[in-house]
């Protein structure tokens, strides 16, 4: 048995005496002291009592604000009344406190007097929690499969159980029992809304669904620029314009309330932009959002100006609900990477749209329907699929990085397509069984089953959505998941900056003269 480790205290690892500043000093003076003494923070004191802390992060925010360092007082940028720890606290407890709050530095106070400062780095050195000294000694598998790169309380996917959740609730159960706006609220606020909160939220988002005046005249040009319309391409351009027209600023320069407003604005306007672009590309005028319709019904209303059958509106909304979030998928990760640089919410959402447009991510539902069309008849399914897989083709709508069993979204959407008696559902079920069998025979051990995309197309086609709107419809609700992740990333950020192994010709090669 190893010896039980000695409990070490904060007093043993803190830096003392701490580097301090007065609230009346300028930010420039405090910053140069931090650089000189090579510390990441100064404790702001009134006599020997800590009244604030100014950290490197504050200086980054300050620098980005464009304010003048020699004319601004420390008291204006410090975090006032910082949490403190006592010198007798154990290193492990202090570490937990810092990690929980997202702090990097915390003042150490004994009987009201500042005696030192302890940093996350000090604690990690002794708490047998090793900091990453050099990232290149950690090899991540290709595609980062299974690598945990962040902590999140937005939701998660349990691939082996075939289960996924938003916050603490089963995503499928939410889609069965609640409306989409409730789930949107849940992801933004952390809890399901009360009746009053739900009403207030609807009021808040209603005006945000409207396309900004400055963007309206540009939309027709965007919709008609390409030879053939790719709505995801047009959408990312339009979202970028909305963020620009609305004056979105890097989140590092704005407070949490403004970040939330920016995120809400984009989530609300994306469905309207999608339908406006679609209609303009067809030579039709966009239709304004319908103030009284639910999320899915309004989406269909903006397609053709007709109030849909409630069952059909609900089916589309349920599809949108199942696709709001799904762990650290490629587009969510992309959004978080962009957000981690301090860029504006619009930049992060545009990146998410780009990632989602790829056929390996969100670009598959129309291809899954194309597959059904290409197979044509139940008898043709097996020979067609054997031939395709033997030629090394991927069967669209099957396989998943995380699910190694049935994708709960595909089971749910299969149920939705049965409920609305979608034309293709019986044929799709036959093809699904055949694909699973053929892949089990020809790709044994890979555990390939239908993913969300397979029945998504069946549902959307029955609800009257053209195939070119399938992936944009995925984006129409996934934007909520991206934004929840963006807000979470911004609330406790460190720039995401991994490394690559260089495998090219050995440097330095002499540069040939021009
Ligand atoms: C979703 C997807 C990108 C996951 O990829 P991944 O986790 O990187 O899995 P891999 O590409 O490593 O595939 C593992 C093996 O299964 C095979 N495979 C995976 N999905 C397949 C599919 N849809 N059809 C045929 N074979 C498939 C691969 O060929 C590979 O076989 P190999 O071991 O002989 O090389 C992949 O399953 C796919 O391309 N599916 C089709 C596109 C799709 O439906 N996308 C929507 C996702 S929600």
Coordinates of C-alpha atoms and ligand atoms in Angstrom, one line a residue:
X1 CA 0.0 0.0 0.0
X2 CA 1.4 3.4 -0.9
X3 CA 1.8 5.9 2.0
X4 CA -1.2 8.2 2.3
X5 CA -0.2 11.5 0.8
X6 CA 0.5 14.4 3.1
X7 CA -2.2 17.0 3.0
X8 CA -0.5 20.2 1.8
X9 CA -2.0 23.5 2.4
X10 CA -2.4 26.7 0.4
X11 CA 0.2 28.4 2.7
X12 CA 2.9 26.1 1.4
X13 CA 2.3 26.8 -2.3
X14 CA 1.1 30.4 -2.5
X15 CA 3.3 33.2 -3.7
X16 CA 4.0 35.6 -0.9
X17 CA 4.1 38.5 -0.6
X18 CA 1.7 39.0 -3.5
X19 CA 2.1 41.6 -6.2
X20 CA -0.4 44.3 -5.5
X21 CA -1.8 47.5 -7.0
X22 CA -3.8 50.4 -5.7
X23 CA -7.3 51.1 -7.2
X24 CA -6.2 54.6 -8.1
X25 CA -3.2 53.4 -10.2
X26 CA -3.5 53.2 -14.0
X27 CA -4.0 50.0 -15.9
X28 CA -0.7 50.7 -17.7
X29 CA 1.2 50.9 -14.4
X30 CA -0.4 47.6 -13.1
X31 CA 0.2 45.9 -16.5
X32 CA 3.9 46.8 -16.5
X33 CA 4.3 45.6 -12.9
X34 CA 2.7 42.3 -13.9
X35 CA 5.2 42.0 -16.8
X36 CA 8.2 43.0 -14.6
X37 CA 7.3 40.5 -11.8
X38 CA 6.2 37.8 -14.3
X39 CA 2.8 37.3 -12.6
X40 CA -0.6 36.7 -14.2
X41 CA -2.5 39.0 -11.8
X42 CA -2.2 41.8 -9.3
X43 CA -4.3 42.0 -6.1
X44 CA -5.9 45.4 -5.7
X45 CA -5.7 46.5 -2.1
X46 CA -7.0 49.1 0.3
X47 CA -4.3 49.0 3.0
X48 CA -3.8 45.3 3.5
X49 CA -7.4 44.3 2.6
X50 CA -7.9 42.9 -0.9
X51 CA -10.7 44.7 -2.7
X52 CA -10.2 43.5 -6.2
X53 CA -8.1 41.5 -8.6
X54 CA -6.8 42.4 -12.1
X55 CA -5.8 39.5 -14.3
X56 CA -4.2 38.9 -17.7
X57 CA -7.7 38.1 -18.9
X58 CA -8.9 41.5 -17.8
X59 CA -5.9 43.0 -19.7
X60 CA -6.9 41.2 -22.8
X61 CA -10.4 42.5 -22.6
X62 CA -9.0 45.9 -21.8
X63 CA -6.7 45.8 -24.8
X64 CA -9.5 44.7 -27.1
X65 CA -11.7 47.6 -25.9
X66 CA -9.3 50.1 -27.4
X67 CA -9.2 52.1 -24.1
X68 CA -6.2 54.2 -23.2
X69 CA -4.0 52.3 -20.5
X70 CA -2.4 55.4 -19.1
X71 CA -5.7 57.2 -18.6
X72 CA -7.8 54.4 -17.1
X73 CA -7.8 53.4 -13.4
X74 CA -7.3 49.9 -12.2
X75 CA -10.6 50.2 -10.2
X76 CA -12.5 50.5 -13.5
X77 CA -11.3 47.1 -14.9
X78 CA -10.6 45.0 -11.8
X79 CA -13.0 42.3 -10.6
X80 CA -14.2 43.8 -7.3
X81 CA -14.7 41.7 -4.1
X82 CA -12.9 38.6 -5.4
X83 CA -13.5 35.3 -3.8
X84 CA -10.6 34.5 -1.4
X85 CA -9.2 31.3 0.3
X86 CA -7.6 30.9 3.7
X87 CA -4.0 29.7 4.0
X88 CA -5.0 26.6 5.9
X89 CA -7.2 25.2 3.1
X90 CA -5.9 22.0 1.4
X91 CA -4.4 22.3 -2.0
X92 CA -7.0 19.9 -3.4
X93 CA -9.9 22.0 -2.0
X94 CA -8.3 25.2 -3.3
X95 CA -7.9 23.5 -6.7
X96 CA -11.5 22.4 -6.8
X97 CA -12.7 26.0 -5.9
X98 CA -10.6 27.6 -8.6
X99 CA -11.6 25.0 -11.2
X100 CA -15.3 25.3 -10.4
X101 CA -15.3 29.0 -10.6
X102 CA -13.1 29.2 -13.7
X103 CA -10.5 31.4 -11.8
X104 CA -6.8 31.2 -12.5
X105 CA -5.7 33.2 -9.5
X106 CA -7.2 33.7 -6.0
X107 CA -6.1 35.9 -3.1
X108 CA -5.1 34.2 0.2
X109 CA -6.5 36.0 3.2
X110 CA -5.8 35.5 6.9
X111 CA -8.0 37.3 9.4
X112 CA -9.0 39.9 6.7
X113 CA -5.4 40.6 5.7
X114 CA -3.9 39.7 2.3
X115 CA -1.0 37.3 2.8
X116 CA -0.5 35.8 -0.6
X117 CA -1.9 34.7 -4.0
X118 CA -2.3 31.2 -5.3
X119 CA -2.6 30.3 -8.9
X120 CA -4.0 27.3 -10.7
X121 CA -0.5 26.6 -11.9
X122 CA 0.9 26.6 -8.3
X123 CA -1.8 24.1 -7.2
X124 CA -1.4 21.8 -10.2
X125 CA 2.4 21.5 -9.5
X126 CA 1.7 19.9 -6.1
X127 CA -1.8 18.4 -6.5
X128 CA -0.5 15.6 -8.7
X129 CA -2.6 17.2 -11.5
X130 CA 0.0 17.6 -14.1
X131 CA -0.3 20.6 -16.4
X132 CA 0.3 19.9 -20.1
X133 CA 3.9 20.9 -20.4
X134 CA 4.3 20.3 -24.1
X135 CA 1.3 19.4 -26.1
X136 CA 3.2 17.5 -28.8
X137 CA 3.7 14.6 -26.5
X138 CA 0.0 13.8 -26.5
X139 CA -1.1 11.9 -29.6
X140 CA -4.8 12.3 -30.4
X141 CA -6.3 9.6 -32.6
X142 CA -7.3 10.6 -36.2
X143 CA -10.6 12.6 -36.1
X144 CA -10.1 13.2 -32.4
X145 CA -12.3 10.2 -31.7
X146 CA -13.0 9.7 -28.1
X147 CA -10.9 12.7 -27.0
X148 CA -12.5 14.9 -24.3
X149 CA -11.6 18.5 -25.2
X150 CA -14.0 20.5 -22.9
X151 CA -16.5 20.3 -20.1
X152 CA -20.1 21.1 -21.0
X153 CA -23.4 21.2 -19.3
X154 CA -25.4 21.7 -22.5
X155 CA -25.8 18.0 -23.2
X156 CA -24.2 14.7 -24.2
X157 CA -24.5 11.5 -26.3
X158 CA -24.1 8.0 -24.8
X159 CA -23.2 6.1 -27.9
X160 CA -23.3 2.6 -26.5
X161 CA -26.7 3.1 -24.8
X162 CA -28.2 4.9 -27.8
X163 CA -29.2 7.8 -25.6
X164 CA -28.6 11.6 -25.8
X165 CA -29.8 14.4 -23.6
X166 CA -30.2 18.2 -23.5
X167 CA -29.1 19.4 -20.0
X168 CA -30.5 16.6 -17.7
X169 CA -33.4 15.6 -19.9
X170 CA -33.7 12.9 -22.6
X171 CA -33.8 14.8 -25.9
X172 CA -36.3 12.4 -27.3
X173 CA -38.6 12.8 -24.3
X174 CA -38.4 16.6 -24.7
X175 CA -39.3 16.3 -28.4
X176 CA -42.3 14.1 -27.4
X177 CA -43.6 16.3 -24.6
X178 CA -42.6 20.0 -25.1
X179 CA -42.5 22.6 -27.7
X180 CA -39.3 23.7 -29.4
X181 CA -39.1 27.1 -27.7
X182 CA -39.1 25.4 -24.3
X183 CA -36.0 23.5 -25.3
X184 CA -34.4 26.6 -26.7
X185 CA -35.1 28.3 -23.3
X186 CA -33.7 25.3 -21.5
X187 CA -30.4 25.4 -23.4
X188 CA -30.0 29.2 -23.0
X189 CA -31.2 29.5 -19.3
X190 CA -30.3 26.1 -17.9
X191 CA -33.9 25.1 -16.9
X192 CA -37.2 24.5 -18.5
X193 CA -39.4 27.6 -18.4
X194 CA -42.4 28.2 -16.1
X195 CA -45.6 29.2 -17.9
X196 CA -44.8 32.9 -17.3
X197 CA -41.2 32.5 -18.4
X198 CA -42.3 30.6 -21.5
X199 CA -44.7 33.4 -22.5
X200 CA -42.1 36.1 -21.9
X201 CA -39.6 34.2 -24.0
X202 CA -42.0 33.9 -26.9
X203 CA -42.5 37.7 -26.7
X204 CA -38.8 38.2 -26.6
X205 CA -38.0 36.2 -29.7
X206 CA -41.0 37.2 -31.8
X207 CA -39.5 40.5 -33.1
X208 CA -36.1 38.9 -33.5
X209 CA -37.4 36.6 -36.2
X210 CA -37.7 39.5 -38.7
X211 CA -34.8 40.1 -41.2
X212 CA -33.0 43.4 -40.5
X213 CA -34.0 46.2 -42.8
X214 CA -30.4 46.7 -44.0
X215 CA -30.2 43.0 -45.1
X216 CA -33.5 42.8 -47.0
X217 CA -32.4 44.5 -50.2
X218 CA -29.3 42.3 -50.4
X219 CA -31.1 38.9 -50.0
X220 CA -32.4 38.7 -53.6
X221 CA -28.8 39.1 -54.9
X222 CA -27.5 36.4 -52.5
X223 CA -30.2 34.0 -53.5
X224 CA -29.5 34.4 -57.2
X225 CA -25.7 34.7 -57.2
X226 CA -24.8 31.0 -57.9
X227 CA -25.6 29.1 -61.1
X228 CA -27.6 26.7 -59.0
X229 CA -28.8 27.7 -55.6
X230 CA -27.0 26.1 -52.6
X231 CA -29.0 27.3 -49.7
X232 CA -26.3 26.6 -47.1
X233 CA -23.9 28.8 -49.0
X234 CA -26.4 31.6 -49.3
X235 CA -27.4 31.1 -45.6
X236 CA -23.8 31.5 -44.3
X237 CA -23.5 34.7 -46.3
X238 CA -26.8 36.1 -45.1
X239 CA -26.0 35.2 -41.4
X240 CA -22.7 37.0 -41.7
X241 CA -24.5 40.0 -43.1
X242 CA -27.0 40.0 -40.3
X243 CA -24.2 40.0 -37.7
X244 CA -22.5 42.8 -39.5
X245 CA -25.7 44.9 -40.0
X246 CA -26.6 44.5 -36.3
X247 CA -23.2 45.6 -35.2
X248 CA -22.1 42.4 -33.5
X249 CA -18.8 42.9 -31.7
X250 CA -16.2 40.4 -30.5
X251 CA -17.7 38.8 -27.4
X252 CA -14.5 39.7 -25.5
X253 CA -15.7 43.3 -25.7
X254 CA -19.3 42.9 -24.7
X255 CA -21.0 41.6 -21.5
X256 CA -22.8 38.3 -21.1
X257 CA -26.3 40.0 -21.5
X258 CA -25.3 41.4 -24.9
X259 CA -23.8 38.0 -25.9
X260 CA -27.1 36.4 -25.1
X261 CA -29.0 39.0 -27.2
X262 CA -26.7 38.4 -30.2
X263 CA -27.2 34.7 -29.9
X264 CA -31.0 34.9 -29.6
X265 CA -31.1 37.2 -32.6
X266 CA -29.3 34.7 -34.8
X267 CA -31.3 31.7 -33.6
X268 CA -34.5 33.6 -34.2
X269 CA -33.7 34.9 -37.7
X270 CA -32.0 31.8 -39.2
X271 CA -35.3 30.0 -40.1
X272 CA -36.7 33.3 -41.7
X273 CA -33.5 33.7 -43.7
X274 CA -33.6 30.1 -45.0
X275 CA -37.2 30.5 -46.2
X276 CA -36.6 34.0 -47.6
X277 CA -33.6 32.7 -49.6
X278 CA -35.5 29.7 -50.9
X279 CA -38.5 31.8 -52.0
X280 CA -36.3 34.4 -53.7
X281 CA -34.5 31.7 -55.6
X282 CA -37.9 30.6 -56.9
X283 CA -38.8 34.1 -58.0
X284 CA -41.2 34.6 -55.1
X285 CA -41.4 37.2 -52.4
X286 CA -40.4 36.2 -48.9
X287 CA -43.2 35.7 -46.4
X288 CA -43.0 37.4 -43.0
X289 CA -43.0 35.2 -39.9
X290 CA -46.5 34.4 -38.5
X291 CA -46.8 35.9 -35.0
X292 CA -49.2 33.2 -33.7
X293 CA -47.8 30.0 -35.0
X294 CA -45.5 27.6 -33.2
X295 CA -42.0 27.1 -34.3
X296 CA -42.4 24.3 -36.9
X297 CA -45.8 25.6 -38.2
X298 CA -44.3 29.1 -38.7
X299 CA -41.4 27.5 -40.6
X300 CA -43.8 25.8 -43.0
X301 CA -45.9 29.0 -43.2
X302 CA -42.9 30.9 -44.4
X303 CA -42.5 28.3 -47.2
X304 CA -45.8 28.9 -48.9
X305 CA -48.0 31.2 -46.9
X306 CA -50.4 28.5 -45.8
X307 CA -51.1 27.4 -42.2
X308 CA -50.0 23.8 -42.2
X309 CA -52.0 20.9 -40.7
X310 CA -51.1 20.9 -37.0
X311 CA -49.8 17.3 -37.3
X312 CA -47.5 18.2 -40.1
X313 CA -46.2 21.4 -38.3
X314 CA -45.6 19.3 -35.2
X315 CA -43.7 16.6 -37.2
X316 CA -41.3 19.2 -38.6
X317 CA -40.9 20.8 -35.2
X318 CA -40.1 17.5 -33.7
X319 CA -37.4 16.9 -36.3
X320 CA -36.0 20.3 -35.5
X321 CA -36.1 19.5 -31.8
X322 CA -34.1 16.3 -32.2
X323 CA -31.4 18.1 -34.1
X324 CA -30.8 21.1 -31.7
X325 CA -27.7 19.7 -30.1
X326 CA -25.7 16.5 -30.2
X327 CA -22.5 16.5 -28.2
X328 CA -19.2 17.7 -29.6
X329 CA -20.2 17.1 -33.2
X330 CA -18.0 18.7 -36.0
X331 CA -20.1 21.9 -36.4
X332 CA -20.5 22.5 -32.6
X333 CA -16.7 22.0 -32.1
X334 CA -16.1 24.4 -35.0
X335 CA -18.3 27.1 -33.4
X336 CA -16.5 26.7 -30.1
X337 CA -13.1 26.9 -31.7
X338 CA -14.1 30.2 -33.4
X339 CA -15.7 31.5 -30.2
X340 CA -12.6 30.6 -28.3
X341 CA -10.7 33.3 -30.2
X342 CA -13.0 36.0 -28.8
X343 CA -14.7 36.6 -32.2
X344 CA -18.3 37.7 -32.4
X345 CA -21.2 35.2 -32.1
X346 CA -21.9 35.7 -35.9
X347 CA -18.5 34.4 -36.9
X348 CA -18.9 31.3 -34.7
X349 CA -22.3 30.5 -36.2
X350 CA -21.1 31.1 -39.8
X351 CA -18.4 28.5 -39.1
X352 CA -20.9 26.1 -37.8
X353 CA -23.0 26.4 -40.9
X354 CA -19.9 25.7 -43.0
X355 CA -19.1 22.6 -41.1
X356 CA -22.7 21.3 -41.1
X357 CA -22.9 21.7 -44.9
X358 CA -20.6 18.8 -45.5
X359 CA -22.1 15.5 -46.6
X360 CA -20.4 13.6 -43.8
X361 CA -22.2 15.8 -41.2
X362 CA -25.5 17.5 -42.2
X363 CA -25.5 17.1 -45.9
X364 CA -26.8 13.6 -45.9
X365 CA -30.7 13.6 -45.6
X366 CA -31.4 14.5 -49.3
X367 CA -28.8 12.0 -50.3
X368 CA -30.6 9.3 -48.2
X369 CA -33.8 10.0 -50.1
X370 CA -31.8 9.9 -53.4
X371 CA -30.7 6.4 -52.3
X372 CA -34.3 5.3 -51.9
X373 CA -35.1 6.6 -55.3
X374 CA -32.0 4.9 -56.8
X375 CA -33.0 1.6 -55.3
X376 CA -36.5 2.0 -56.5
X377 CA -38.1 -1.3 -55.6
X378 CA -37.7 -3.6 -52.5
X379 CA -36.3 -6.4 -54.8
X380 CA -33.5 -4.2 -56.0
X381 CA -32.4 -3.2 -52.5
X382 CA -30.0 -6.1 -51.8
X383 CA -28.2 -6.2 -55.2
X384 CA -27.9 -2.4 -55.3
X385 CA -26.5 -2.2 -51.8
X386 CA -24.1 -5.1 -52.1
X387 CA -22.7 -3.6 -55.3
X388 CA -22.4 -0.1 -53.8
X389 CA -20.6 -1.3 -50.6
X390 CA -18.3 -3.6 -52.6
X391 CA -17.3 -0.6 -54.7
X392 CA -16.4 1.2 -51.5
X393 CA -19.3 3.6 -51.5
X394 CA -20.8 4.9 -48.2
X395 CA -24.5 4.4 -47.7
X396 CA -25.9 7.8 -46.8
X397 CA -27.9 8.0 -43.6
X398 CA -26.0 5.0 -42.0
X399 CA -23.1 4.9 -39.5
X400 CA -22.1 7.3 -36.8
X401 CA -19.0 8.2 -34.9
X402 CA -20.5 7.8 -31.5
X403 CA -23.5 5.5 -31.8
X404 CA -22.6 1.9 -32.1
X405 CA -26.2 0.8 -31.8
X406 CA -29.5 2.3 -33.1
X407 CA -29.4 6.1 -33.2
X408 CA -32.3 7.2 -30.9
X409 CA -33.1 10.0 -33.3
X410 CA -33.6 7.6 -36.2
X411 CA -35.9 5.4 -34.0
X412 CA -37.9 8.5 -33.0
X413 CA -38.2 9.9 -36.5
X414 CA -39.2 6.5 -37.9
X415 CA -42.1 6.7 -35.4
X416 CA -42.9 10.2 -36.5
X417 CA -43.0 9.1 -40.2
X418 CA -45.3 6.3 -39.3
X419 CA -47.6 8.6 -37.3
X420 CA -48.0 11.0 -40.2
X421 CA -48.2 8.1 -42.7
X422 CA -45.3 9.3 -44.8
X423 CA -45.4 7.9 -48.3
X424 CA -42.0 6.4 -48.2
X425 CA -42.0 5.0 -44.7
X426 CA -42.7 1.3 -45.5
X427 CA -40.2 1.2 -48.3
X428 CA -37.6 3.0 -46.1
X429 CA -38.1 0.5 -43.3
X430 CA -37.4 -2.4 -45.8
X431 CA -34.3 -0.6 -47.1
X432 CA -33.1 0.1 -43.6
X433 CA -33.3 -3.6 -42.7
X434 CA -31.4 -4.6 -45.8
X435 CA -28.7 -1.9 -45.4
X436 CA -28.1 -3.1 -41.8
X437 CA -27.8 -6.7 -43.0
X438 CA -25.6 -5.9 -45.9
X439 CA -23.3 -3.7 -43.8
X440 CA -23.1 -6.4 -41.1
X441 CA -22.0 -9.0 -43.8
X442 CA -19.6 -6.8 -45.8
X443 CA -18.4 -4.5 -42.9
X444 CA -18.5 -6.9 -40.0
X445 CA -17.8 -5.5 -36.5
X446 CA -18.3 -1.8 -37.5
X447 CA -21.8 -1.7 -36.0
X448 CA -23.4 0.5 -38.7
X449 CA -27.1 1.5 -38.2
X450 CA -29.4 4.2 -39.5
X451 CA -28.5 7.6 -38.2
X452 CA -30.7 10.7 -37.8
X453 CA -30.5 11.5 -41.5
X454 CA -32.2 8.4 -42.9
X455 CA -35.8 9.1 -41.6
X456 CA -35.3 12.9 -41.5
X457 CA -35.7 13.0 -45.3
X458 CA -38.7 10.7 -45.2
X459 CA -40.4 13.1 -42.6
X460 CA -39.4 16.3 -44.3
X461 CA -40.5 15.2 -47.8
X462 CA -43.9 14.2 -46.5
X463 CA -44.3 17.6 -44.9
X464 CA -43.7 19.4 -48.2
X465 CA -40.1 20.5 -47.7
X466 CA -38.1 20.4 -51.0
X467 CA -34.9 18.3 -50.8
X468 CA -32.7 21.4 -51.1
X469 CA -34.2 22.6 -47.8
X470 CA -33.3 19.5 -45.8
X471 CA -29.8 20.4 -44.7
X472 CA -30.9 24.1 -44.1
X473 CA -33.7 22.8 -41.9
X474 CA -31.2 20.9 -39.9
X475 CA -29.3 24.2 -39.5
X476 CA -32.5 26.0 -38.6
X477 CA -32.5 24.4 -35.1
X478 CA -28.9 23.3 -34.7
X479 CA -28.1 27.1 -34.5
X480 CA -29.6 26.9 -31.0
X481 CA -27.2 24.2 -30.0
X482 CA -24.3 26.1 -31.5
X483 CA -25.3 29.3 -29.6
X484 CA -25.7 27.5 -26.3
X485 CA -22.2 26.1 -26.8
X486 CA -20.9 29.5 -27.8
X487 CA -22.3 31.1 -24.7
X488 CA -20.9 28.4 -22.5
X489 CA -17.4 28.6 -24.2
X490 CA -17.4 32.4 -23.7
X491 CA -18.3 32.1 -20.0
X492 CA -15.1 30.2 -19.3
X493 CA -12.8 30.5 -22.2
X494 CA -9.3 29.5 -23.1
X495 CA -8.3 29.7 -26.8
X496 CA -8.5 26.3 -28.5
X497 CA -5.1 25.9 -30.1
X498 CA -3.8 22.3 -30.6
X499 CA -0.7 21.2 -32.4
X500 CA 0.1 19.1 -35.5
X501 CA 3.0 16.8 -36.2
X502 CA 5.1 18.1 -39.1
X503 CA 5.7 15.3 -41.6
X504 CA 7.0 17.3 -44.7
X505 CA 10.5 17.5 -46.0
X506 CA 13.0 18.3 -43.2
X507 CA 13.6 22.0 -42.7
X508 CA 15.4 24.2 -43.0
X509 CA 16.0 23.7 -46.8
X510 CA 18.0 26.5 -48.5
X511 CA 15.6 28.8 -50.3
X512 CA 16.5 28.9 -54.0
X513 CA 17.3 32.3 -55.3
X514 CA 14.4 33.9 -57.3
Ligands
LIG1 C1 -21.1 9.3 -40.1 C2 -19.7 8.9 -40.5 C3 -19.0 10.1 -41.2 C4 -18.9 8.5 -39.3 O1 -17.5 8.3 -39.7 P1 -16.4 7.6 -38.8 O2 -16.8 7.5 -37.4 O3 -15.1 8.3 -39.1 O4 -16.3 6.1 -39.3 P2 -15.3 5.6 -40.4 O5 -15.3 6.5 -41.6 O6 -14.0 5.4 -39.7 O7 -15.9 4.2 -40.8 C5 -15.7 3.0 -40.1 C6 -15.8 1.9 -41.1 O8 -17.2 1.7 -41.4 C7 -17.5 2.0 -42.7 N1 -18.6 2.8 -42.9 C8 -19.0 3.8 -42.0 N2 -20.1 4.4 -42.5 C9 -20.5 3.7 -43.6 C10 -21.6 3.8 -44.5 N3 -22.5 4.8 -44.3 N4 -21.7 3.0 -45.5 C11 -20.7 2.1 -45.7 N5 -19.6 1.9 -44.9 C12 -19.6 2.7 -43.8 C13 -16.3 2.7 -43.3 O9 -16.1 2.4 -44.7 C14 -15.2 2.1 -42.4 O10 -14.9 0.8 -43.0 P3 -13.3 0.3 -43.0 O11 -13.1 -0.1 -41.6 O12 -13.4 -0.9 -43.9 O13 -12.5 1.4 -43.5 C15 -19.8 7.7 -41.5 O14 -20.5 6.6 -40.9 C16 -20.4 8.1 -42.8 O15 -19.7 8.5 -43.7 N6 -21.8 7.9 -43.0 C17 -22.5 8.2 -44.2 C18 -22.8 9.7 -44.2 C19 -23.9 10.1 -43.2 O16 -24.9 9.4 -43.1 N7 -23.6 11.2 -42.5 C20 -24.6 11.8 -41.5 C21 -24.0 11.6 -40.1 S1 -25.2 12.1 -38.9

